[in-house]
Short mmCIF file of C-alpha atoms and ligand atoms in Angstrom, two decimals:
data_model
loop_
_atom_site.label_atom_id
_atom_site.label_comp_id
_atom_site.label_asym_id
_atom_site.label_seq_id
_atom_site.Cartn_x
_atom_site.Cartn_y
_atom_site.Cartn_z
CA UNK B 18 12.67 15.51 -0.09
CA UNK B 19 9.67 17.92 -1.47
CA UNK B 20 8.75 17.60 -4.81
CA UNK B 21 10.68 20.59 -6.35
CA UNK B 22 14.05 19.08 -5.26
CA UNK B 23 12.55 15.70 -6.99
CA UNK B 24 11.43 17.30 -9.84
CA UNK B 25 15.14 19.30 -10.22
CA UNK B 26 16.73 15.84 -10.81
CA UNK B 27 16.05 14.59 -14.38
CA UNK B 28 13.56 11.45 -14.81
CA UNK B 29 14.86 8.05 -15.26
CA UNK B 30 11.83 5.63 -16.71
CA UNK B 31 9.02 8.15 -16.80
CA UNK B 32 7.79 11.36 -18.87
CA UNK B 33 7.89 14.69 -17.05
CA UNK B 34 4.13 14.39 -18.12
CA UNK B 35 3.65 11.16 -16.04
CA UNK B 36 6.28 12.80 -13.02
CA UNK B 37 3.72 16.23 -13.30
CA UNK B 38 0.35 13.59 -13.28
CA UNK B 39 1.81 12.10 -10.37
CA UNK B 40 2.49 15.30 -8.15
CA UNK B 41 -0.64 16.81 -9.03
CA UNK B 42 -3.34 13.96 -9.04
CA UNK B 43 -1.50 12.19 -6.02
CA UNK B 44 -1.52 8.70 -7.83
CA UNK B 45 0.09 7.51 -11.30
CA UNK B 46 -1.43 4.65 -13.63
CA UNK B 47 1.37 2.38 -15.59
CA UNK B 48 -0.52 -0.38 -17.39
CA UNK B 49 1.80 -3.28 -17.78
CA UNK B 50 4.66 -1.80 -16.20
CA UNK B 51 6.34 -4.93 -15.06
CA UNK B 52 8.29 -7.33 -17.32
CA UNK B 53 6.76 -10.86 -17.59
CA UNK B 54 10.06 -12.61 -16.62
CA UNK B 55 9.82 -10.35 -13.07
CA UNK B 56 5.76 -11.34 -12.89
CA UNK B 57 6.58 -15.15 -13.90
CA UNK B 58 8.84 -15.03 -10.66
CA UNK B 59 6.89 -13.14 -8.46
CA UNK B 60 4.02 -15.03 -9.09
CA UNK B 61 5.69 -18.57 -8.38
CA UNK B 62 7.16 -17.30 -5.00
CA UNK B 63 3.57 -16.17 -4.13
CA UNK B 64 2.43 -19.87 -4.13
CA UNK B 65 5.04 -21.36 -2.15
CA UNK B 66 3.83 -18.94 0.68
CA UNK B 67 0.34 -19.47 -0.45
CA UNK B 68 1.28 -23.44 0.00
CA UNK B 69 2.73 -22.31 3.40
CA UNK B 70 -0.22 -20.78 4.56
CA UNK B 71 -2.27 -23.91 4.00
CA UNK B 72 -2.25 -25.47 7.48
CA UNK B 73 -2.19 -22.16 9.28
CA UNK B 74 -5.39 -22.02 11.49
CA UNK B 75 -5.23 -18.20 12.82
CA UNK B 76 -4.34 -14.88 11.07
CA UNK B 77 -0.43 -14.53 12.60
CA UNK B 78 2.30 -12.19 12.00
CA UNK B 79 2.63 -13.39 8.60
CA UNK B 80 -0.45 -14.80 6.57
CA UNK B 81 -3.81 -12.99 7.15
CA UNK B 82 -6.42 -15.02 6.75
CA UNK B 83 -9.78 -14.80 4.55
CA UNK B 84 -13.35 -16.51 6.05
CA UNK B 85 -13.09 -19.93 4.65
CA UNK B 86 -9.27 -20.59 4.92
CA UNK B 87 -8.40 -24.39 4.51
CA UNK B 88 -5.71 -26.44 4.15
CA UNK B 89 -7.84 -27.72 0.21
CA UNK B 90 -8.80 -24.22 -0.41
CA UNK B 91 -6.05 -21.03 0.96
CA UNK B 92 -7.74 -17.98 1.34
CA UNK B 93 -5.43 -15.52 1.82
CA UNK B 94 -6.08 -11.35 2.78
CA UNK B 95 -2.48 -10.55 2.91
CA UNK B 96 1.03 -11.86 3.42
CA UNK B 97 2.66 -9.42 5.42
CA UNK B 98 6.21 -8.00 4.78
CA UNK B 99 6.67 -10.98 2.11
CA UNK B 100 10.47 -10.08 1.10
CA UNK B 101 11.05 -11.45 4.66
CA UNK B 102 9.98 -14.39 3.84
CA UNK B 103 11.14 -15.29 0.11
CA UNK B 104 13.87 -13.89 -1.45
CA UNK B 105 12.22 -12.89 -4.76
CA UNK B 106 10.17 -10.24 -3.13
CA UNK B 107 13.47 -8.51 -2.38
CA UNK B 108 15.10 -9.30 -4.83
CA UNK B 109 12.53 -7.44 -6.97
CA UNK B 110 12.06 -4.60 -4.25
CA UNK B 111 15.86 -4.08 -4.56
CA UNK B 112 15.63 -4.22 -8.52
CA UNK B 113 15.70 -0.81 -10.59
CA UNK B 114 12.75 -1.88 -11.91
CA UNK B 115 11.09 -0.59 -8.65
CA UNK B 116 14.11 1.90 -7.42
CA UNK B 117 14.06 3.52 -10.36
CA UNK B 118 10.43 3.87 -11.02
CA UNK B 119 10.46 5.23 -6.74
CA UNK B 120 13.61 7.47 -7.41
CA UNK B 121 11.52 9.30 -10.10
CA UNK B 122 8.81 10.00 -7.58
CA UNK B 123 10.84 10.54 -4.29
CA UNK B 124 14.61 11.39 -5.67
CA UNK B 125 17.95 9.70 -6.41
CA UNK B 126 18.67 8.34 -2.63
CA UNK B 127 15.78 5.48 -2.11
CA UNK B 128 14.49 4.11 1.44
CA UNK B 129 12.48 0.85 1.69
CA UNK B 130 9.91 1.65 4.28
CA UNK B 131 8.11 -2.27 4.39
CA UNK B 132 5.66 -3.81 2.20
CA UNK B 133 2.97 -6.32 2.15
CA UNK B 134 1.42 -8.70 -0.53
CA UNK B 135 -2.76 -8.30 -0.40
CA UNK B 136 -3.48 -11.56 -2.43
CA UNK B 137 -7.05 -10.49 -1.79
CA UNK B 138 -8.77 -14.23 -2.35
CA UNK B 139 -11.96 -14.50 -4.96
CA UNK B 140 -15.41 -14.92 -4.03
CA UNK B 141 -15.92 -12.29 -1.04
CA UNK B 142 -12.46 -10.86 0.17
CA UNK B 143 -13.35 -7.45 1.92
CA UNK B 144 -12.78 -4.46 0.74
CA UNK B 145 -10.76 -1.54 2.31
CA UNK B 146 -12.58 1.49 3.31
CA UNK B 147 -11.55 4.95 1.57
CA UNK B 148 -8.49 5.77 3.74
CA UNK B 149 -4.75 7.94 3.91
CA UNK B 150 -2.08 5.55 4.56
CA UNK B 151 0.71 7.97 6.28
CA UNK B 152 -0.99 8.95 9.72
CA UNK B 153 -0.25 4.28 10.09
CA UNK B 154 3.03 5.54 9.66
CA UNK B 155 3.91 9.20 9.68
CA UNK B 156 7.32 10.50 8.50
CA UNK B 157 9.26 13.64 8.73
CA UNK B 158 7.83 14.67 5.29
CA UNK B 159 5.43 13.41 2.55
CA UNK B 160 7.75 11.14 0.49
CA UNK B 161 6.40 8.05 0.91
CA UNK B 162 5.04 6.68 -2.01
CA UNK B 163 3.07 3.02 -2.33
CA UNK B 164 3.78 1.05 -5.60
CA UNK B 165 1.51 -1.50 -6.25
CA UNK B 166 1.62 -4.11 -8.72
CA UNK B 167 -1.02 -6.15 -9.85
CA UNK B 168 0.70 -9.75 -10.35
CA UNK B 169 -2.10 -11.09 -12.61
CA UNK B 170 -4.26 -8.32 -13.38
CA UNK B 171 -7.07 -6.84 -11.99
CA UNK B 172 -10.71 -5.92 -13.32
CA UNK B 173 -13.38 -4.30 -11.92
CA UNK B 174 -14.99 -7.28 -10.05
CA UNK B 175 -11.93 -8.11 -8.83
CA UNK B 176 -11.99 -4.92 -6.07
CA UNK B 177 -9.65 -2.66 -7.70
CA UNK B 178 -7.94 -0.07 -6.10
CA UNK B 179 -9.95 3.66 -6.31
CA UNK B 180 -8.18 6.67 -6.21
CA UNK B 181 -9.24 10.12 -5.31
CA UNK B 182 -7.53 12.62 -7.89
CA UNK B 183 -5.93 15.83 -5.83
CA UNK B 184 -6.89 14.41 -2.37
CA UNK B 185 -3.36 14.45 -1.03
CA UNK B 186 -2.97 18.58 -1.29
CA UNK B 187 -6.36 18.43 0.76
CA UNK B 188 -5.83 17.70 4.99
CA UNK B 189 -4.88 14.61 6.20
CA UNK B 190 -8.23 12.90 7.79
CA UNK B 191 -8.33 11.50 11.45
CA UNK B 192 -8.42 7.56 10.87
CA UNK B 193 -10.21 6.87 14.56
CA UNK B 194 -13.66 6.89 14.90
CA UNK B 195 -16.14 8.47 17.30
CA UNK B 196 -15.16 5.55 20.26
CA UNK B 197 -11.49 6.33 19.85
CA UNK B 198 -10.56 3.41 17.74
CA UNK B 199 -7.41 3.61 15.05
CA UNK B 200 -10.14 2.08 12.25
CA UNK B 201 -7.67 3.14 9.19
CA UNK B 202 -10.88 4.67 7.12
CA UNK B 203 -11.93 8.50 6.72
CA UNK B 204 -15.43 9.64 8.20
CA UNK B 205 -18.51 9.24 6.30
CA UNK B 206 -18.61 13.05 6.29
CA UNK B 207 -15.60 13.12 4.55
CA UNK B 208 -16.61 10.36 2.28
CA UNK B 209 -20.00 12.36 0.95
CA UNK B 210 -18.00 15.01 0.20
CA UNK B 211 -15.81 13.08 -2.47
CA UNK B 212 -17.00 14.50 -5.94
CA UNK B 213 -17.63 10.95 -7.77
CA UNK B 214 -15.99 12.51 -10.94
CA UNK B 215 -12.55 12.58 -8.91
CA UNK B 216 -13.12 9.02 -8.44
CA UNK B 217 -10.26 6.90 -10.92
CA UNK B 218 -10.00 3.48 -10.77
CA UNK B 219 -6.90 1.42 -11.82
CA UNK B 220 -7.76 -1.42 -13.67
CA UNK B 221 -5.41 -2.88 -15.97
CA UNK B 222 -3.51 -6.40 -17.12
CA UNK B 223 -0.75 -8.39 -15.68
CA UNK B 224 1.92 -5.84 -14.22
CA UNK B 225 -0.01 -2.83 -13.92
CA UNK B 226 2.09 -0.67 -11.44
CA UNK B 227 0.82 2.51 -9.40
CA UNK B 228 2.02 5.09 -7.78
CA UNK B 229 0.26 6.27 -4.71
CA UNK B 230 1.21 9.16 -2.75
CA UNK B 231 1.58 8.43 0.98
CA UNK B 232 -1.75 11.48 2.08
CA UNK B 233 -3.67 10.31 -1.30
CA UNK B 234 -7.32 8.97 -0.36
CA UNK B 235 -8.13 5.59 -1.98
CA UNK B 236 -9.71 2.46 -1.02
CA UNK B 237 -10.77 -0.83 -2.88
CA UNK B 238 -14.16 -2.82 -2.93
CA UNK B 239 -14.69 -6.24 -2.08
CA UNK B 240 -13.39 -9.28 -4.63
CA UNK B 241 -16.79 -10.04 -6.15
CA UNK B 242 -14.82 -12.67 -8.67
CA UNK B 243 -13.65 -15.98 -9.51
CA UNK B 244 -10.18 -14.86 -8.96
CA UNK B 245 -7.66 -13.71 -6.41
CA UNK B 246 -6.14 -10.15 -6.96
CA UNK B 247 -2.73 -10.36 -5.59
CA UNK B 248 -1.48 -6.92 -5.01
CA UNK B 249 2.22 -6.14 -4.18
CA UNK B 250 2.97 -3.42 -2.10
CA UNK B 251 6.30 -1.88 -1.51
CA UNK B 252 6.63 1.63 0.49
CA UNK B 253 9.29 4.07 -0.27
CA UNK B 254 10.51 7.21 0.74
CA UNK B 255 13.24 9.66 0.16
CA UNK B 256 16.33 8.84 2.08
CA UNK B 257 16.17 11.82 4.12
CA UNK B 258 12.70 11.41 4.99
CA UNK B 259 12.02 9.67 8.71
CA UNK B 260 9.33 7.39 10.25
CA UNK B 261 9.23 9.01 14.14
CA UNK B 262 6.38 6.00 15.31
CA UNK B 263 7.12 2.35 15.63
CA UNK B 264 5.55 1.31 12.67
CA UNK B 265 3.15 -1.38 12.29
CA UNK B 266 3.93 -3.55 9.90
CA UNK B 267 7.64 -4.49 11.21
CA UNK B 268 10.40 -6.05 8.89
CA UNK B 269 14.06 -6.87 9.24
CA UNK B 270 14.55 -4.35 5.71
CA UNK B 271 12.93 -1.16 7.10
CA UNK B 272 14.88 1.66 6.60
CA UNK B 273 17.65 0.15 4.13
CA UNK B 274 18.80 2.01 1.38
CA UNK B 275 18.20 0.54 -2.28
CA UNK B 276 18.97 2.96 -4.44
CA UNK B 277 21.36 5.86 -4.08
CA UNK B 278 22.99 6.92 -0.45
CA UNK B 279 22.16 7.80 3.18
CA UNK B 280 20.83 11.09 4.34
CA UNK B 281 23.31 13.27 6.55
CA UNK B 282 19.91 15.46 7.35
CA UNK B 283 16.31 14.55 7.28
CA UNK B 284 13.67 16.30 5.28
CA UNK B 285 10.94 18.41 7.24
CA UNK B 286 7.55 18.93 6.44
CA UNK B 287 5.65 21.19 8.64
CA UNK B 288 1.76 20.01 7.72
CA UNK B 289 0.90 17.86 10.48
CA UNK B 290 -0.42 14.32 10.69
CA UNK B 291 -2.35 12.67 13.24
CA UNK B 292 -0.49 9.85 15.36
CA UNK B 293 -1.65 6.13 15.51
CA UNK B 294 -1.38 4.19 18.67
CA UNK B 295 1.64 2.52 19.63
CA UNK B 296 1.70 -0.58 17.75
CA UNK B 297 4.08 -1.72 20.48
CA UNK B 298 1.16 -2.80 22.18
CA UNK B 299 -0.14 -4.80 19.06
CA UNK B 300 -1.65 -4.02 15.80
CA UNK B 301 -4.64 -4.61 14.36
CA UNK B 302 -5.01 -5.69 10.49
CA UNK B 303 -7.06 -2.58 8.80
CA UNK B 304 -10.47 -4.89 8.23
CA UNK B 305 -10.73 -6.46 11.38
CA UNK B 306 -10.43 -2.83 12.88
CA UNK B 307 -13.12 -1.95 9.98
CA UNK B 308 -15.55 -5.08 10.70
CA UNK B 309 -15.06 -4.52 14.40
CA UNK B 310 -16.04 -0.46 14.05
CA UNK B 311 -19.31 -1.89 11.54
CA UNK B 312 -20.34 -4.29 14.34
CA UNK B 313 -20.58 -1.39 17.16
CA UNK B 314 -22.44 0.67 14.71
CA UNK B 315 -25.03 1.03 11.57
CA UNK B 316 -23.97 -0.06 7.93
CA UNK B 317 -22.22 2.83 6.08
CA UNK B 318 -22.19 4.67 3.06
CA UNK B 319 -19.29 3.97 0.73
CA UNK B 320 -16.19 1.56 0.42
O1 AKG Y 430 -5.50 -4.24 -1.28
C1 AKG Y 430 -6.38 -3.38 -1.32
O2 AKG Y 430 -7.41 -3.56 -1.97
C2 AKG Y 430 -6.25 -2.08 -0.58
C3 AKG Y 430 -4.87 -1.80 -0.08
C4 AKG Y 430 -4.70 -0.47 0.56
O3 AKG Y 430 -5.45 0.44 0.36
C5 AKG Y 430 -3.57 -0.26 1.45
O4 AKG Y 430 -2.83 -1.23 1.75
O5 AKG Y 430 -3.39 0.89 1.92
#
């Protein structure tokens, strides 16, 4: 669904001036968004699959692993697609605490795309380099929108996520690099040419929520702190929009509907995006690709 159509159907938790922020800085900033009792919750599910990570040796389908994991001391990158493995996460995915927060961004009929939990462990968990997030997973139109919610807060040594204001009206950025690699980051070139005063940077307590359009560039520095900065990370899209590649983060929920109905047509935008590889053949986590690409070549610039 294209904005106007969104924008046609009156908003449900925020201001038009929030809905208008959104669509024109391609991000949205709601400190404190989610309710404690949802965060208490949330939070408690986390460790159990933190505790479940704790004799995994290898980064697997599920739990991707931080230098230093131990069974003592779980360092944890990501949990990948974590409402498949506790029921909390989709419980809360499926809440209108999330649908209707995504409905006011996308429309009334709401898609779950999949999501991922970046727990992003203290003392030295990478960053992610300034990137777009829909040519991982290109759909039929630009719908998709990330929500992220910080589950205990997250301050500026903690690796924030950085936002660049406008960036997703600009083209969409090839994500491989000069050997042909699907690296998930945006060319240095690119990257000089960010003005540093469209730079924002969401910061913000316990159950600080944003919005982040699907072409939007952002990125996050490394977790300098004393504290993990677990970052939830459901992906929505209008109903009608369609992912047409496998995708690669894979869940048993992709493509339900959890808020409104199914499409009878789908939603076509004509600005094109660049395809990834087919993750059929495997997929590789976004800062192993990045660490792999810094190995063959000099130290960078940038995130
Ligand atoms: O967790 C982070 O710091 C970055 C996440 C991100 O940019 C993404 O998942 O696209």
């Amino acid at each position: 669904m294209n904005p106007e159509d969104v924008l046609a159907n009156k908003a449900l938790v925020l201001t038009e001036a929030q809905r208008a922020a959104y669509f024109s800085d391609g991000f949205l900033i709601l400190p404190d968004y989610v309710p404690a009792p949802w965060l208490h919750r949330l939070r408690s599910a986390m460790t159990e699959l933190v505790d479940r990570s704790r004799h995994v040796t290898r980064s697997n389908d599920i739990f991707v692993l931080e230098d230093g994991h131990a069974p003592d001391n779980p360092r944890l990158h990501r949990v990948t697609s974590p409402q498949d493995q506790h029921p909390v996460f989709w419980e809360f995915m499926c809440d209108s605490v999330m649908t209707d927060l995504a409905a006011d961004v996308v429309g009334p009929d709401v898609k779950f795309h999949h999501a991922k939990l970046n727990v992003k462990s203290e003392r030295g968990t990478r960053g992610f380099k300034w990137h777009q997030d829909i040519p991982a997973w290109p759909h039929t139109d630009y719908s998709p929108v990330t929500i992220g919610i910080y589950l205990t807060g997250c301050d500026q040594a903690q690796g924030p996520l950085s936002f660049v204001r406008g960036s997703h009206l600009g083209p969409l950025h090839s994500q491989y690099d000069e050997t042909g690699a699907f690296v998930v980051r945006v060319c240095e070139e690119v990257v000089r040419a960010i003005p540093p005063e469209s730079i924002v940077t969401a910061t913000g307590g316990p159950g600080t929520t944003v919005l982040l359009n699907c072409r939007t560039i952002h990125g996050s520095q490394e977790n300098r702190s004393n504290h993990a900065r677990p970052l939830l990370l459901p992906v929505y899209s209008s109903a009608d929009s369609f992912a047409y590649t496998p995708s690669p983060i894979v869940s048993q929920h992709m493509g339900d509907i959890v808020r409104g109905k199914p499409a009878r047509f789908a939603s076509f935008d004509p600005r094109p995006c660049e395809l990834p590889p087919d993750f059929r053949g495997g997929y590789t986590p976004p800062w192993m690709a990045q660490q792999k690409q810094e190995q063959r070549s000099a130290p960078t610039l940038g995130m």
